[in-house]
Tab-separated table of C-alpha atoms in Angstrom:
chain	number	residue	atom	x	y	z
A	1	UNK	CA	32.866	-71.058	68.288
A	2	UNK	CA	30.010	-73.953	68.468
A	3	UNK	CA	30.831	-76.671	64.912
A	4	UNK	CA	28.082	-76.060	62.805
A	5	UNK	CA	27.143	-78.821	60.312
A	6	UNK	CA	27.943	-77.927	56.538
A	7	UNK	CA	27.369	-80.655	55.082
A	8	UNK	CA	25.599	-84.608	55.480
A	9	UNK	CA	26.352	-87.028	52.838
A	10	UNK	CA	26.468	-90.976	52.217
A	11	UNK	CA	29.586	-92.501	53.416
A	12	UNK	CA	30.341	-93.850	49.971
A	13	UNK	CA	30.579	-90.877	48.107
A	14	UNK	CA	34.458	-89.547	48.066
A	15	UNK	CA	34.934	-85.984	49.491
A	16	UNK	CA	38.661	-86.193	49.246
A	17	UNK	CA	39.299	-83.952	46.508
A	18	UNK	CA	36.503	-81.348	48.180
A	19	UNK	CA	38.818	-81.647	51.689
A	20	UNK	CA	42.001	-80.757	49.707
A	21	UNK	CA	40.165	-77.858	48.324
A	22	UNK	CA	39.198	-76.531	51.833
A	23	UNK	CA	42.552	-77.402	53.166
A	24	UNK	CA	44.240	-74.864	50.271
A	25	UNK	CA	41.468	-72.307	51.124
A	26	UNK	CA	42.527	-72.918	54.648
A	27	UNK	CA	38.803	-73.967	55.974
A	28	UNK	CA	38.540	-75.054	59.393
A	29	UNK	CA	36.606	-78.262	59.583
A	30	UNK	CA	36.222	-81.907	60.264
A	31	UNK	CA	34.718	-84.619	59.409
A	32	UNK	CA	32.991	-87.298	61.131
A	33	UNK	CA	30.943	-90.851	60.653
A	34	UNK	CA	27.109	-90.655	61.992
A	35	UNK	CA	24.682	-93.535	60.946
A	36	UNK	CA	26.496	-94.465	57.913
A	37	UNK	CA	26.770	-90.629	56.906
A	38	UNK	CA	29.828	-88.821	56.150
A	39	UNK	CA	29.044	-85.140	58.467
A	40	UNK	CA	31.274	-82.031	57.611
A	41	UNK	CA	31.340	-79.876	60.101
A	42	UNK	CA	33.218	-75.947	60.132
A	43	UNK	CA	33.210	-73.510	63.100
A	44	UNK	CA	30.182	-70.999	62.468
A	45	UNK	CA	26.897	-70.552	60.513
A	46	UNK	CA	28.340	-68.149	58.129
A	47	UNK	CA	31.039	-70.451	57.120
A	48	UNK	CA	28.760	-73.306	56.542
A	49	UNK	CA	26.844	-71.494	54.343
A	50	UNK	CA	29.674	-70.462	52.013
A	51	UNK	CA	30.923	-74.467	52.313
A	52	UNK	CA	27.624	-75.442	51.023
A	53	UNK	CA	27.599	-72.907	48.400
A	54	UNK	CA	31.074	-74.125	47.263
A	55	UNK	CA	30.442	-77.677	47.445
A	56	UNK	CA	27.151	-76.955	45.343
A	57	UNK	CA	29.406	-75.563	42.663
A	58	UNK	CA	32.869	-77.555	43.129
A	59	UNK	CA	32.325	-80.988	44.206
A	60	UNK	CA	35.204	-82.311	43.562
A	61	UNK	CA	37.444	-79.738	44.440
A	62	UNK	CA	37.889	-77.349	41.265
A	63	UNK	CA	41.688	-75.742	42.109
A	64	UNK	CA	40.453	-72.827	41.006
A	65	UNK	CA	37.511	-71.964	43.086
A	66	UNK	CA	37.540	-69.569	45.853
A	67	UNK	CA	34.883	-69.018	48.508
A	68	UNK	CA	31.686	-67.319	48.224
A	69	UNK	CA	31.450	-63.487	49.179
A	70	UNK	CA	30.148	-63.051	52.538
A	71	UNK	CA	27.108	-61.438	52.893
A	72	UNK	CA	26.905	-58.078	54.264
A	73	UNK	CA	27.560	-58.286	58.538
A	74	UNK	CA	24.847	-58.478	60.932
A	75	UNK	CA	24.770	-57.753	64.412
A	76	UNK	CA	27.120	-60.579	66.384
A	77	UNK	CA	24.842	-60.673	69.406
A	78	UNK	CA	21.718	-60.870	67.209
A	79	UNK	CA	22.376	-63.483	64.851
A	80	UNK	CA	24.376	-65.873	67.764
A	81	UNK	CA	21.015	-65.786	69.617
A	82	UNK	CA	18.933	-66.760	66.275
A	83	UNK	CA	21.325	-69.409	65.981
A	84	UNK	CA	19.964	-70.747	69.671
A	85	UNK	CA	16.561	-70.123	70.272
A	86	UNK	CA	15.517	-72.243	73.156
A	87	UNK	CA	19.331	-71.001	74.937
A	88	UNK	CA	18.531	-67.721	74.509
A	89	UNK	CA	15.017	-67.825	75.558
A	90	UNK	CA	15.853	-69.870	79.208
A	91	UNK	CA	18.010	-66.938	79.501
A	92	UNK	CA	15.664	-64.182	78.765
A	93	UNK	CA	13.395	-65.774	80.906
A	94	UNK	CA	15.766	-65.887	83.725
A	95	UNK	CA	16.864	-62.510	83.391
A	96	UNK	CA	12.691	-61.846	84.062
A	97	UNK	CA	12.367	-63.542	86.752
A	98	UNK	CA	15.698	-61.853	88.469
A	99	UNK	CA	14.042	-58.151	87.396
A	100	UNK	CA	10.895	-59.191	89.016
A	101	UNK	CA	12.549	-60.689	92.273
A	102	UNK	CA	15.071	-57.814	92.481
A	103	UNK	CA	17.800	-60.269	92.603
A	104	UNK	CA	15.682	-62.042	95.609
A	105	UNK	CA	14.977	-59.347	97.600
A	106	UNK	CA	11.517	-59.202	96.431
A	107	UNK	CA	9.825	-62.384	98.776
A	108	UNK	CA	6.415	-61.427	97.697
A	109	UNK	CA	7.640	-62.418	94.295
A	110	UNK	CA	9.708	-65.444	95.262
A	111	UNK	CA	7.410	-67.045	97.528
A	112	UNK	CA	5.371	-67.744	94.672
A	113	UNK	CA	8.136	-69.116	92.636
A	114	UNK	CA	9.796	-71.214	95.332
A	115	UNK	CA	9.510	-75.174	95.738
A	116	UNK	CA	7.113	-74.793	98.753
A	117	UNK	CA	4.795	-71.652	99.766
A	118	UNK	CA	6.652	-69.650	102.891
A	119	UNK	CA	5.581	-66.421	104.880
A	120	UNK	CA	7.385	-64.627	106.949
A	121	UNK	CA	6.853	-63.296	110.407
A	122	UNK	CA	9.265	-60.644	111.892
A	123	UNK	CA	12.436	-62.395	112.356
A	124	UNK	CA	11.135	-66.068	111.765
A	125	UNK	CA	9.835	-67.761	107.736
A	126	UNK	CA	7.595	-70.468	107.882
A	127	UNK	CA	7.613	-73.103	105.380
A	128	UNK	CA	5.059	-75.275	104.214
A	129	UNK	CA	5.093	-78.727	103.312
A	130	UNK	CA	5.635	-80.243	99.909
A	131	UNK	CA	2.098	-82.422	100.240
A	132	UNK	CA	0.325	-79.443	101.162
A	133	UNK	CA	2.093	-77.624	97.912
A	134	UNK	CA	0.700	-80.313	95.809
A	135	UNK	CA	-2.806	-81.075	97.405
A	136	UNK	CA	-3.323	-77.090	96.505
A	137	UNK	CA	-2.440	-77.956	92.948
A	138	UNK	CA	0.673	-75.565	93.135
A	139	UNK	CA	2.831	-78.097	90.351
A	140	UNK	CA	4.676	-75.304	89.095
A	141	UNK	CA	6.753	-74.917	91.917
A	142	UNK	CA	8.228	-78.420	91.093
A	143	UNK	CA	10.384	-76.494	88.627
A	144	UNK	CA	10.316	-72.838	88.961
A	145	UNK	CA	12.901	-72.376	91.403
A	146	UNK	CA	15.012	-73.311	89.095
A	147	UNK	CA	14.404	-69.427	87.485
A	148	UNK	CA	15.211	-67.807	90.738
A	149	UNK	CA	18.432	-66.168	91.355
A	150	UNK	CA	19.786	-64.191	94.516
A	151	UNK	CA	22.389	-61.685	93.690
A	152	UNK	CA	24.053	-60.338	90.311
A	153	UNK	CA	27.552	-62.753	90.783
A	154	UNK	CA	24.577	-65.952	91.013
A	155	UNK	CA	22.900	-65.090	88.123
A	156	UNK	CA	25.710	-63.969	85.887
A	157	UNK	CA	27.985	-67.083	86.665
A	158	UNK	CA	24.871	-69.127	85.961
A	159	UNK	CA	23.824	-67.835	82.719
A	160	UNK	CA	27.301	-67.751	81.321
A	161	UNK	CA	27.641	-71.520	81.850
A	162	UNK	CA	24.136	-72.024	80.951
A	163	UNK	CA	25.219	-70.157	77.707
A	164	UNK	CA	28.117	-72.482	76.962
A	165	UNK	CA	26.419	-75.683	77.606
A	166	UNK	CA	22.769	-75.234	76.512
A	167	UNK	CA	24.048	-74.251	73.005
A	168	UNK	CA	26.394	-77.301	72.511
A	169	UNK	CA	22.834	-79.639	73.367
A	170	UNK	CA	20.456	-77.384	71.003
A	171	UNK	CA	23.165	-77.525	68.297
A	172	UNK	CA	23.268	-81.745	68.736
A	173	UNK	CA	19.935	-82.451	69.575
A	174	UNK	CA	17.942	-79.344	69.233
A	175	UNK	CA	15.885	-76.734	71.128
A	176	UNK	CA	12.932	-79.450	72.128
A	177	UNK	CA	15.674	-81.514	73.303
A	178	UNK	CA	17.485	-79.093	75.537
A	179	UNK	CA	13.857	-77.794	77.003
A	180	UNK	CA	13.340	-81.106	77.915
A	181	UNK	CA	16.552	-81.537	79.432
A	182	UNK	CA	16.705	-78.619	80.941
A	183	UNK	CA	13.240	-79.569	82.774
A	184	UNK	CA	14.259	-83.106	84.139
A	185	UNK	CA	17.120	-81.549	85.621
A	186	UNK	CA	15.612	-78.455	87.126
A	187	UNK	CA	12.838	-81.291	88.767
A	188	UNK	CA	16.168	-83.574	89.701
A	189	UNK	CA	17.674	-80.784	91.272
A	190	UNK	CA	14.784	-79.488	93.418
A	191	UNK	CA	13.424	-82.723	94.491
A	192	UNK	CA	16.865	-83.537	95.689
A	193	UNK	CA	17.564	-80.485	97.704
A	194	UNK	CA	13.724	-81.055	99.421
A	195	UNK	CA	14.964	-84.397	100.020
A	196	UNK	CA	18.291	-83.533	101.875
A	197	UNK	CA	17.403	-80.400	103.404
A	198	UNK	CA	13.666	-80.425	103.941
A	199	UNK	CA	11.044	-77.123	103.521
A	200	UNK	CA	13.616	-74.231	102.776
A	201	UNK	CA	14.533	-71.431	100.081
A	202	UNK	CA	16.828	-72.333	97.338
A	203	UNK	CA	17.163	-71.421	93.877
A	204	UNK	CA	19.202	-71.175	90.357
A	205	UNK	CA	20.357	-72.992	87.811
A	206	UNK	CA	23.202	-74.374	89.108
A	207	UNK	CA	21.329	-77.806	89.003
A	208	UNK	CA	20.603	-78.002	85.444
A	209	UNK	CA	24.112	-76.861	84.553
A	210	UNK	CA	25.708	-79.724	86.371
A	211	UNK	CA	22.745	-82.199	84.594
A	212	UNK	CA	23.984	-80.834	81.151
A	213	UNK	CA	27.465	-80.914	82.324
A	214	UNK	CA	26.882	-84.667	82.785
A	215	UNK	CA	24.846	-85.396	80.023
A	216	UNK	CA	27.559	-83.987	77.477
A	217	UNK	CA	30.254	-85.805	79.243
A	218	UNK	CA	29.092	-89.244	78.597
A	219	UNK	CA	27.437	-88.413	75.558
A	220	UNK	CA	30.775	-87.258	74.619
A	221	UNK	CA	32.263	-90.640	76.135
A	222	UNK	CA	30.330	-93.099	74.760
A	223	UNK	CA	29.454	-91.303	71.074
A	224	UNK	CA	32.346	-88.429	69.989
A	225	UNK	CA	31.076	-85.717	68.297
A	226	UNK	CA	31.928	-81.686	68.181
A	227	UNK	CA	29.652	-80.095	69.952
A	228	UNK	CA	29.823	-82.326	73.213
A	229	UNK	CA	33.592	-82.036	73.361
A	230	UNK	CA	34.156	-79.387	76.420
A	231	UNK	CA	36.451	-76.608	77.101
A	232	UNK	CA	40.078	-78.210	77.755
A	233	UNK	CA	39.675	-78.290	81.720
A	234	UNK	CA	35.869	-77.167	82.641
A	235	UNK	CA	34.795	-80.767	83.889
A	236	UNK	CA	37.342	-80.747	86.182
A	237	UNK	CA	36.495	-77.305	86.990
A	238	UNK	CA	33.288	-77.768	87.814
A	239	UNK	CA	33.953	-80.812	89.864
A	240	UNK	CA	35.887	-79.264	91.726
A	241	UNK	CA	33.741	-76.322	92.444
A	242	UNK	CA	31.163	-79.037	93.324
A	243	UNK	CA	33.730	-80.706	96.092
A	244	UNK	CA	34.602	-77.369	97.740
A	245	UNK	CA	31.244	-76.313	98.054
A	246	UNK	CA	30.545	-79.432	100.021
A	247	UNK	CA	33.113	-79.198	102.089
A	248	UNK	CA	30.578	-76.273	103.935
A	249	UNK	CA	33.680	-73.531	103.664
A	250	UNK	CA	30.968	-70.736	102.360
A	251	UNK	CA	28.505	-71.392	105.411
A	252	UNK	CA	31.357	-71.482	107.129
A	253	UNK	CA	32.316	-67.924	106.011
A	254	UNK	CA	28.844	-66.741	105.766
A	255	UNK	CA	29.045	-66.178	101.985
A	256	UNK	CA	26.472	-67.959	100.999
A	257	UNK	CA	24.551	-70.985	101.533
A	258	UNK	CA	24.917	-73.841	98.725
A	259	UNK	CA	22.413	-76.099	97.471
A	260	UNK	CA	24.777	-78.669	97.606
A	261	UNK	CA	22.078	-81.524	97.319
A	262	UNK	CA	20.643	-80.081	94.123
A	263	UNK	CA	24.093	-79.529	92.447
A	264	UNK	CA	24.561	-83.432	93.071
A	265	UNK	CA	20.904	-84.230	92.196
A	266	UNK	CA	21.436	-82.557	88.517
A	267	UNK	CA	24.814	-84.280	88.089
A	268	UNK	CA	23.219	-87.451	88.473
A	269	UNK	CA	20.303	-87.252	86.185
A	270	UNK	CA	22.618	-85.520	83.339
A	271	UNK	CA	24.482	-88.815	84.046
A	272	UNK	CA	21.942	-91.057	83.369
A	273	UNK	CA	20.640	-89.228	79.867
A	274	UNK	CA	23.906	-88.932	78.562
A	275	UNK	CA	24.756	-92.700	79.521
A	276	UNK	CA	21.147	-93.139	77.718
A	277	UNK	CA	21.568	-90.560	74.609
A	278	UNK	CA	25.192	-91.476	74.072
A	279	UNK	CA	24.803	-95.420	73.854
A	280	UNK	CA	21.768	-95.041	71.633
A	281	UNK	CA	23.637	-92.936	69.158
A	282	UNK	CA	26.701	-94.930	69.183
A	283	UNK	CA	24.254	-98.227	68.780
A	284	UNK	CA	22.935	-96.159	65.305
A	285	UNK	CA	26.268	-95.321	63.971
């Protein structure tokens, strides 16, 4: 579950009586040092809310006190995609785009979505140019094939991951944050496959996920905090995946074609913000 902050407070002011209280009422949490701020953090919304509630009545750790009642259960699914707006919505979105593209069997769709206008005749597509693309004022397509997916097992393994990391970046630095993230890396991505493999069709959001898998690494490297600390393994995962894929095996097979370029393209500028975002935070702690 995704640390949720409980509680912000100067760095003078002594929480250690309030810690032994949540350590005898068994509370998951931890603390950590931002910008001369003492930052509680416990694993969930709900929780938080009874911390805050408890630290509102006991602040310095009354051995009596128990936690707050819960409130009354909501629906799981609803009130984890409340809890990330922006996530959920680049997901929703996605989702319409695959329903409209049936998956990307619908070109009439996807040729208006793709990073350069194609037709196709019989057996043969024809590409146009990027320059022509722009001179027509067609800018969207800079970033939209970043929506398109082409199959179920492309879009689900793509929204899962985008699941996991877009909500540890909207948690740390918020929806606006991720959108614009999530944007420099989709343009990253694209311009990079264009680059390497010229006028062709290519999609997903494989690109973005390897720019946020970079950005929370370094982030993560230069400034620790909770939410950018990944899954015990996934970097090297992903990595990996990333290596394979280059190595041309699935062409090879006739699988599927990768957009190697743009999987390398994303890493690189989710490199370069979380070198950027992670030295700037550590230079304001």
């Amino acid at each position: 579950m995704t640390p949720v902050e409980a509680l912000r407070l100067p760095a003078q002011i002594d929480l250690g009586a309030f810690l032994a209280l949540l350590l005898r009422l068994q509370v998951p949490h931890r603390v950590t040092e931002e910008a001369g701020e003492q930052v509680l953090w416990v694993p969930g919304e709900q929780l938080a809310e009874q911390v805050r509630e408890l630290y509102a009545r006991y602040p310095q750790g009354d051995p009596g006190a128990q936690l707050p009642p819960t409130a009354a259960p909501s629906a799981g699914v609803v009130q984890t995609l409340k809890g990330s707006p922006l996530t959920a919505a680049m997901l929703g979105l996605t989702l319409l785009v695959a329903a409209l593209t049936l998956l990307g069997d619908n070109f009439a769709v996807i040729r208006w979505l793709s990073f350069v206008d194609f037709r196709i005749q019989g057996d043969y597509i024809y590409f146009s140019y990027l320059r022509e693309t722009l001179d027509s004022g067609q800018w969207w397509r800079l970033l939209t094939p970043m929506l398109i997916h082409f199959g179920l097992l492309h879009l689900a393994m793509n929204a899962l991951w985008y699941w996991v990391l877009g909500r540890r970046v909207e948690a740390r630095q918020g929806p606006w944050m991720l959108l614009g993230l999530s944007l420099v890396f989709g343009l990253a991505a694209n311009l990079a496959q264009y680059a390497y493999a010229g006028p062709s069709l290519f999609g997903g959001l494989s690109g973005v996920l390897y720019g946020l898998l970079g950005h929370c690494w370094l982030f993560q490297r230069l400034a620790p905090n909770a939410e950018y600390r990944l899954p015990p393994g996934l970097l090297m995962l992903m990595l990996g995946w990333l290596l394979l894929c280059m190595t041309g095996i699935f062409e090879l097979l006739r699988f599927a074609a990768i957009a190697n370029a743009a999987h390398v393209g994303g890493l690189l500028a989710g490199c370069l913000t979380g070198l950027a975002g992670g030295a700037l935070a550590r230079q304001r702690r």
